[in-house]
Structures are given as C-alpha cells and as structure tokens.
Amino acid sequence: MIRQFSAARLTRPNTLRPVVSIPPEVYGDAAAVLDSALIGDRDGVVHAFDEAVDKRGVRGAYDVAVCLAATLVGEGTPQSFAALEFPNIDDAGYDMRWVARFVSACANADDSTGEALFSAALVDGQLSECLLTLAGSTIATIKHRAG
C-alpha cells in the first residue's frame, strides 16, 4: 500500500508554477524515493535516485528533486513571489540550508537558482545527503498534513 500512498500524492496536478518540463516517468521515480523514505530506508532512497540518474542522467535526479519540492510545498502556492520562512536557517547544516534554498527556488519557479544549488551540492560532495534530507522533509510534511 505504500506505493499507492506516495504515488497518489505525486500524480495530482502540480500546484507550483512550472519550473521545468518534467517527464511523466519522473513521478514514478519520485514515488520510489518517497516509498523508501517513508519506511526509513536510506539505501532505498539513494538507489531510487541512482535509478533516475541511470535513466536520464543527472537531470533525472534534478527532476525528481523538483517533484519532491513541489510535493513539499503543496497546494495553495501564491502565483507571485513566495517568501518562505526558515527560522535560524544560517545555523543549520549544509543539507538543511540546501533544502530550504532549493524549495524556495522551486516555489518561485527560479530554475537557474535550483540548478545552481543542485550543481554546487554535487561539486561539494553533498548532493546525496541533500537529496536524503529533501526526501525526509517531504515525508515529514506529508505526514504532518495527513495527521
């Protein structure tokens, strides 16, 4: 039943202004990431992102990350600039700061910033941890909304 839960959350119309054109198969990859994150399987999350990279290169992982950010932001996103509040973000670790900034970029349809953040995390050797944190944050948000 886990697949149905996460897939249902990801197949609803994207409420964010389009950041990138996301191929339909990305939603299946994002569901696989969330399925693993939901049960706390870090290796499964990494494997699901690796599968996306195997299919579409690094862009595949980026598209999955954008899909997760859209799920995290949810419905009701303003159609103008969104100012997201992240108290004490400067004191957080690299991965948490990255997630906050990446989600902000996606919420504001700022693809160039999203791509720059993604590339910087890759170059810094932090991308895997950032993507794990993004997946965990998305699951935590889904659970919070459901509960």
CSV table of C-alpha atoms in Angstrom, one decimal:
chain,number,residue,atom,x,y,z
A,1,MET,CA,0.0,0.0,0.0
A,2,ILE,CA,2.9,2.4,0.4
A,3,ARG,CA,3.3,2.7,-3.4
A,4,GLN,CA,-0.4,3.8,-3.7
A,5,PHE,CA,0.0,6.4,-0.9
A,6,SER,CA,3.0,8.1,-2.4
A,7,ALA,CA,2.0,7.8,-6.0
A,8,ALA,CA,-1.4,9.3,-5.2
A,9,ARG,CA,0.4,12.3,-3.7
A,10,LEU,CA,2.6,12.8,-6.7
A,11,THR,CA,0.1,12.4,-9.5
A,12,ARG,CA,-2.1,15.3,-8.5
A,13,PRO,CA,-1.7,18.3,-10.7
A,14,ASN,CA,1.5,20.2,-9.8
A,15,THR,CA,0.5,23.4,-8.0
A,16,LEU,CA,3.8,25.1,-8.5
A,17,ARG,CA,4.3,27.3,-11.5
A,18,PRO,CA,6.3,25.2,-13.9
A,19,VAL,CA,10.0,25.2,-13.1
A,20,VAL,CA,11.0,22.7,-15.7
A,21,SER,CA,9.1,20.4,-18.0
A,22,ILE,CA,9.0,17.2,-16.0
A,23,PRO,CA,8.6,14.0,-18.0
A,24,PRO,CA,5.7,11.8,-16.7
A,25,GLU,CA,8.0,8.9,-15.7
A,26,VAL,CA,9.7,11.2,-13.1
A,27,TYR,CA,6.6,10.8,-10.9
A,28,GLY,CA,7.2,7.1,-10.7
A,29,ASP,CA,10.8,7.7,-9.7
A,30,ALA,CA,9.7,10.3,-7.1
A,31,ALA,CA,7.2,7.8,-5.8
A,32,ALA,CA,10.0,5.2,-5.4
A,33,VAL,CA,12.1,7.7,-3.5
A,34,LEU,CA,9.2,8.5,-1.2
A,35,ASP,CA,8.3,4.9,-0.7
A,36,SER,CA,11.8,4.2,0.6
A,37,ALA,CA,11.9,7.4,2.7
A,38,LEU,CA,8.5,6.5,4.2
A,39,ILE,CA,9.9,3.3,5.7
A,40,GLY,CA,13.3,4.9,6.6
A,41,ASP,CA,15.3,3.0,4.0
A,42,ARG,CA,18.2,5.4,3.2
A,43,ASP,CA,19.8,2.9,0.9
A,44,GLY,CA,16.5,2.6,-1.0
A,45,VAL,CA,16.2,6.4,-1.4
A,46,VAL,CA,19.8,6.5,-2.8
A,47,HIS,CA,19.0,3.6,-5.1
A,48,ALA,CA,15.8,5.3,-6.4
A,49,PHE,CA,17.8,8.5,-7.2
A,50,ASP,CA,20.5,6.3,-8.8
A,51,GLU,CA,17.8,4.7,-11.0
A,52,ALA,CA,16.7,8.2,-12.1
A,53,VAL,CA,20.3,9.1,-13.0
A,54,ASP,CA,20.7,5.8,-14.9
A,55,LYS,CA,17.6,6.6,-17.0
A,56,ARG,CA,18.1,10.4,-17.6
A,57,GLY,CA,21.5,11.4,-16.3
A,58,VAL,CA,21.9,13.9,-13.6
A,59,ARG,CA,18.9,15.8,-15.0
A,60,GLY,CA,16.8,12.8,-13.9
A,61,ALA,CA,17.8,13.3,-10.2
A,62,TYR,CA,17.2,17.0,-10.6
A,63,ASP,CA,13.7,16.4,-11.9
A,64,VAL,CA,12.9,14.0,-9.1
A,65,ALA,CA,14.1,16.7,-6.6
A,66,VAL,CA,11.9,19.3,-8.2
A,67,CYS,CA,9.0,16.9,-7.9
A,68,LEU,CA,9.7,16.3,-4.2
A,69,ALA,CA,9.9,20.1,-3.7
A,70,ALA,CA,6.5,20.6,-5.4
A,71,THR,CA,5.1,17.9,-3.1
A,72,LEU,CA,6.7,19.5,0.0
A,73,VAL,CA,5.3,23.0,-0.9
A,74,GLY,CA,1.9,21.6,-1.7
A,75,GLU,CA,-1.3,23.3,-2.8
A,76,GLY,CA,-2.1,26.9,-2.4
A,77,THR,CA,1.3,28.3,-3.6
A,78,PRO,CA,1.0,32.0,-4.4
A,79,GLN,CA,1.2,33.0,-8.0
A,80,SER,CA,3.6,35.7,-7.2
A,81,PHE,CA,7.0,35.6,-5.4
A,82,ALA,CA,6.8,33.3,-2.4
A,83,ALA,CA,8.8,34.3,0.7
A,84,LEU,CA,9.3,31.1,2.7
A,85,GLU,CA,10.3,31.4,6.4
A,86,PHE,CA,13.1,29.2,7.7
A,87,PRO,CA,13.9,30.4,11.2
A,88,ASN,CA,17.6,30.1,12.2
A,89,ILE,CA,18.5,28.6,8.8
A,90,ASP,CA,22.0,30.0,8.9
A,91,ASP,CA,22.7,27.8,11.9
A,92,ALA,CA,21.5,24.6,10.2
A,93,GLY,CA,23.8,22.1,8.5
A,94,TYR,CA,24.6,22.2,4.8
A,95,ASP,CA,21.9,19.8,3.8
A,96,MET,CA,19.1,21.7,5.7
A,97,ARG,CA,20.2,25.0,4.2
A,98,TRP,CA,20.3,23.4,0.8
A,99,VAL,CA,16.8,22.0,1.1
A,100,ALA,CA,15.4,25.4,2.3
A,101,ARG,CA,17.0,27.2,-0.6
A,102,PHE,CA,16.1,24.6,-3.2
A,103,VAL,CA,12.5,24.5,-2.1
A,104,SER,CA,12.4,28.3,-2.2
A,105,ALA,CA,13.8,28.3,-5.7
A,106,CYS,CA,11.2,25.8,-6.9
A,107,ALA,CA,8.4,27.6,-5.2
A,108,ASN,CA,9.4,30.7,-7.1
A,109,ALA,CA,9.9,29.0,-10.4
A,110,ASP,CA,13.6,30.0,-10.3
A,111,ASP,CA,15.1,27.2,-12.3
A,112,SER,CA,18.5,28.8,-12.7
A,113,THR,CA,18.9,29.0,-8.9
A,114,GLY,CA,17.6,25.5,-8.4
A,115,GLU,CA,20.1,24.2,-11.0
A,116,ALA,CA,22.9,26.2,-9.4
A,117,LEU,CA,22.1,24.8,-5.9
A,118,PHE,CA,22.0,21.3,-7.3
A,119,SER,CA,25.3,21.7,-9.1
A,120,ALA,CA,27.0,23.3,-6.1
A,121,ALA,CA,25.9,20.4,-3.9
A,122,LEU,CA,27.2,17.9,-6.4
A,123,VAL,CA,30.6,19.7,-6.6
A,124,ASP,CA,30.8,20.0,-2.8
A,125,GLY,CA,30.2,16.2,-2.5
A,126,GLN,CA,27.0,17.0,-0.5
A,127,LEU,CA,24.3,16.1,-3.1
A,128,SER,CA,23.4,12.6,-1.7
A,129,GLU,CA,22.9,14.0,1.8
A,130,CYS,CA,20.9,16.9,0.5
A,131,LEU,CA,18.6,14.6,-1.5
A,132,LEU,CA,18.2,12.4,1.5
A,133,THR,CA,17.2,15.4,3.6
A,134,LEU,CA,14.8,16.6,0.9
A,135,ALA,CA,13.1,13.2,0.8
A,136,GLY,CA,12.9,13.0,4.6
A,137,SER,CA,11.5,16.6,4.7
A,138,THR,CA,8.9,15.7,2.1
A,139,ILE,CA,7.7,12.6,4.0
A,140,ALA,CA,7.6,14.6,7.3
A,141,THR,CA,5.5,17.3,5.6
A,142,ILE,CA,3.1,14.7,4.1
A,143,LYS,CA,2.7,13.0,7.5
A,144,HIS,CA,2.1,16.4,9.1
A,145,ARG,CA,-0.6,17.3,6.6
A,146,ALA,CA,-2.3,13.9,7.0
A,147,GLY,CA,-2.3,13.9,10.7
